[in-house]
PDB file of C-alpha atoms in Angstrom:
ATOM      1  CA  GLY A   1       0.121   0.535  -0.040  1.00 56.00           C
ATOM      2  CA  LYS A   2       1.684   2.954   1.057  1.00 60.00           C
ATOM      3  CA  GLN A   3       5.367   1.727  -1.356  1.00 63.00           C
ATOM      4  CA  ASP A   4       3.105   1.980  -4.461  1.00 58.00           C
ATOM      5  CA  TYR A   5       2.888   5.961  -4.727  1.00 65.00           C
ATOM      6  CA  LYS A   6       6.740   5.111  -5.846  1.00 70.00           C
ATOM      7  CA  LYS A   7       5.620   3.054  -8.958  1.00 71.00           C
ATOM      8  CA  THR A   8       4.947   5.235 -12.492  1.00 78.00           C
ATOM      9  CA  ARG A   9       1.369   4.809 -13.940  1.00 80.00           C
ATOM     10  CA  PRO A  10       2.456   1.950 -15.921  1.00 83.00           C
ATOM     11  CA  MET A  11       4.077   0.312 -13.842  1.00 84.00           C
ATOM     12  CA  LEU A  12       0.461   0.116 -11.869  1.00 84.00           C
ATOM     13  CA  ARG A  13      -0.717  -1.038 -15.033  1.00 88.00           C
ATOM     14  CA  ALA A  14       1.550  -3.758 -15.846  1.00 89.00           C
ATOM     15  CA  THR A  15       1.366  -5.130 -12.814  1.00 87.00           C
ATOM     16  CA  ARG A  16      -2.931  -5.260 -13.078  1.00 87.00           C
ATOM     17  CA  LEU A  17      -2.279  -6.161 -16.236  1.00 88.00           C
ATOM     18  CA  LYS A  18      -0.293  -9.335 -14.672  1.00 88.00           C
ATOM     19  CA  ALA A  19      -2.082 -10.759 -12.061  1.00 84.00           C
ATOM     20  CA  GLU A  20      -5.032 -10.453 -14.009  1.00 82.00           C
ATOM     21  CA  ALA A  21      -3.495 -12.578 -16.764  1.00 77.00           C
ATOM     22  CA  LYS A  22      -2.539 -15.039 -14.220  1.00 77.00           C
ATOM     23  CA  LYS A  23      -6.412 -15.455 -12.926  1.00 74.00           C
ATOM     24  CA  THR A  24      -7.317 -16.297 -15.769  1.00 70.00           C
ATOM     25  CA  ALA A  25      -4.541 -18.513 -17.401  1.00 71.00           C
ATOM     26  CA  LEU A  26      -5.875 -22.059 -18.294  1.00 73.00           C
ATOM     27  CA  GLY A  27      -3.953 -24.470 -15.530  1.00 80.00           C
ATOM     28  CA  VAL A  28      -2.894 -27.954 -15.214  1.00 80.00           C
ATOM     29  CA  LYS A  29      -5.359 -29.877 -14.247  1.00 84.00           C
ATOM     30  CA  GLU A  30      -7.572 -28.510 -16.350  1.00 87.00           C
ATOM     31  CA  VAL A  31      -5.887 -29.363 -19.229  1.00 88.00           C
ATOM     32  CA  ALA A  32      -5.519 -32.945 -17.850  1.00 88.00           C
ATOM     33  CA  LEU A  33      -8.333 -33.131 -16.375  1.00 92.00           C
ATOM     34  CA  VAL A  34     -10.709 -31.972 -19.901  1.00 94.00           C
ATOM     35  CA  LEU A  35      -7.986 -34.482 -21.534  1.00 95.00           C
ATOM     36  CA  ALA A  36      -8.599 -37.097 -19.495  1.00 97.00           C
ATOM     37  CA  ALA A  37     -12.351 -36.577 -19.947  1.00 97.00           C
ATOM     38  CA  ILE A  38     -11.530 -37.104 -23.592  1.00 98.00           C
ATOM     39  CA  LEU A  39      -9.713 -40.466 -22.947  1.00 98.00           C
ATOM     40  CA  VAL A  40     -12.586 -42.363 -20.378  1.00 98.00           C
ATOM     41  CA  PHE A  41     -14.675 -41.492 -23.689  1.00 97.00           C
ATOM     42  CA  LEU A  42     -12.923 -42.543 -26.364  1.00 97.00           C
ATOM     43  CA  LEU A  43     -12.139 -45.335 -24.872  1.00 97.00           C
ATOM     44  CA  ALA A  44     -15.469 -46.009 -23.385  1.00 96.00           C
ATOM     45  CA  PHE A  45     -16.600 -46.077 -27.441  1.00 95.00           C
ATOM     46  CA  TYR A  46     -13.645 -48.376 -27.997  1.00 94.00           C
ATOM     47  CA  ALA A  47     -14.588 -50.357 -25.705  1.00 92.00           C
ATOM     48  CA  PHE A  48     -18.719 -50.266 -26.707  1.00 91.00           C
ATOM     49  CA  PHE A  49     -17.794 -50.682 -30.682  1.00 88.00           C
ATOM     50  CA  TYR A  50     -15.279 -53.735 -29.785  1.00 87.00           C
ATOM     51  CA  LEU A  51     -18.264 -56.007 -27.239  1.00 86.00           C
ATOM     52  CA  ASN A  52     -20.188 -55.517 -29.861  1.00 83.00           C
ATOM     53  CA  VAL A  53     -18.298 -57.511 -32.420  1.00 80.00           C
ATOM     54  CA  SER A  54     -16.911 -59.610 -30.239  1.00 76.00           C
ATOM     55  CA  ASN A  55     -20.634 -60.908 -29.806  1.00 71.00           C
ATOM     56  CA  GLU A  56     -21.416 -60.764 -32.950  1.00 67.00           C
ATOM     57  CA  VAL A  57     -18.607 -62.522 -33.850  1.00 62.00           C
ATOM     58  CA  ASP A  58     -19.732 -65.481 -31.859  1.00 60.00           C
ATOM     59  CA  LEU A  59     -22.953 -66.036 -33.439  1.00 58.00           C
ATOM     60  CA  ASP A  60     -21.630 -66.049 -36.344  1.00 59.00           C
ATOM     61  CA  LEU A  61     -19.352 -68.818 -35.641  1.00 60.00           C
ATOM     62  CA  ASP A  62     -21.322 -71.767 -34.731  1.00 56.00           C
ATOM     63  CA  PRO A  63     -20.340 -74.833 -33.478  1.00 60.00           C
ATOM     64  CA  ASP A  64     -23.591 -76.903 -34.354  1.00 59.00           C
ATOM     65  CA  GLU A  65     -23.307 -75.407 -37.929  1.00 55.00           C
ATOM     66  CA  ASN A  66     -22.094 -79.006 -39.251  1.00 51.00           C
TER      67      ASN A  66
END
C-alpha cells in the first residue's frame, strides 16, 4: 500500500494486467482433467464397439452347424 506511490502509472498498470492474466490462465489441473475426460470417452466408445463386434463374431461361429 504505502510503497505504491513510488511506482509510476505504467508500472502499476503492468502489475495489474499481469495479475489479471494469471487469474484467467488455464492451469495444469484443468488441462489434465479435460484430457482425461476425452480419453475416458474414447475408451468407452472403443469398448462399446469392440464388445458389439465380438458378440456378432461369436454368433457367426456356431459349432453345431455341421
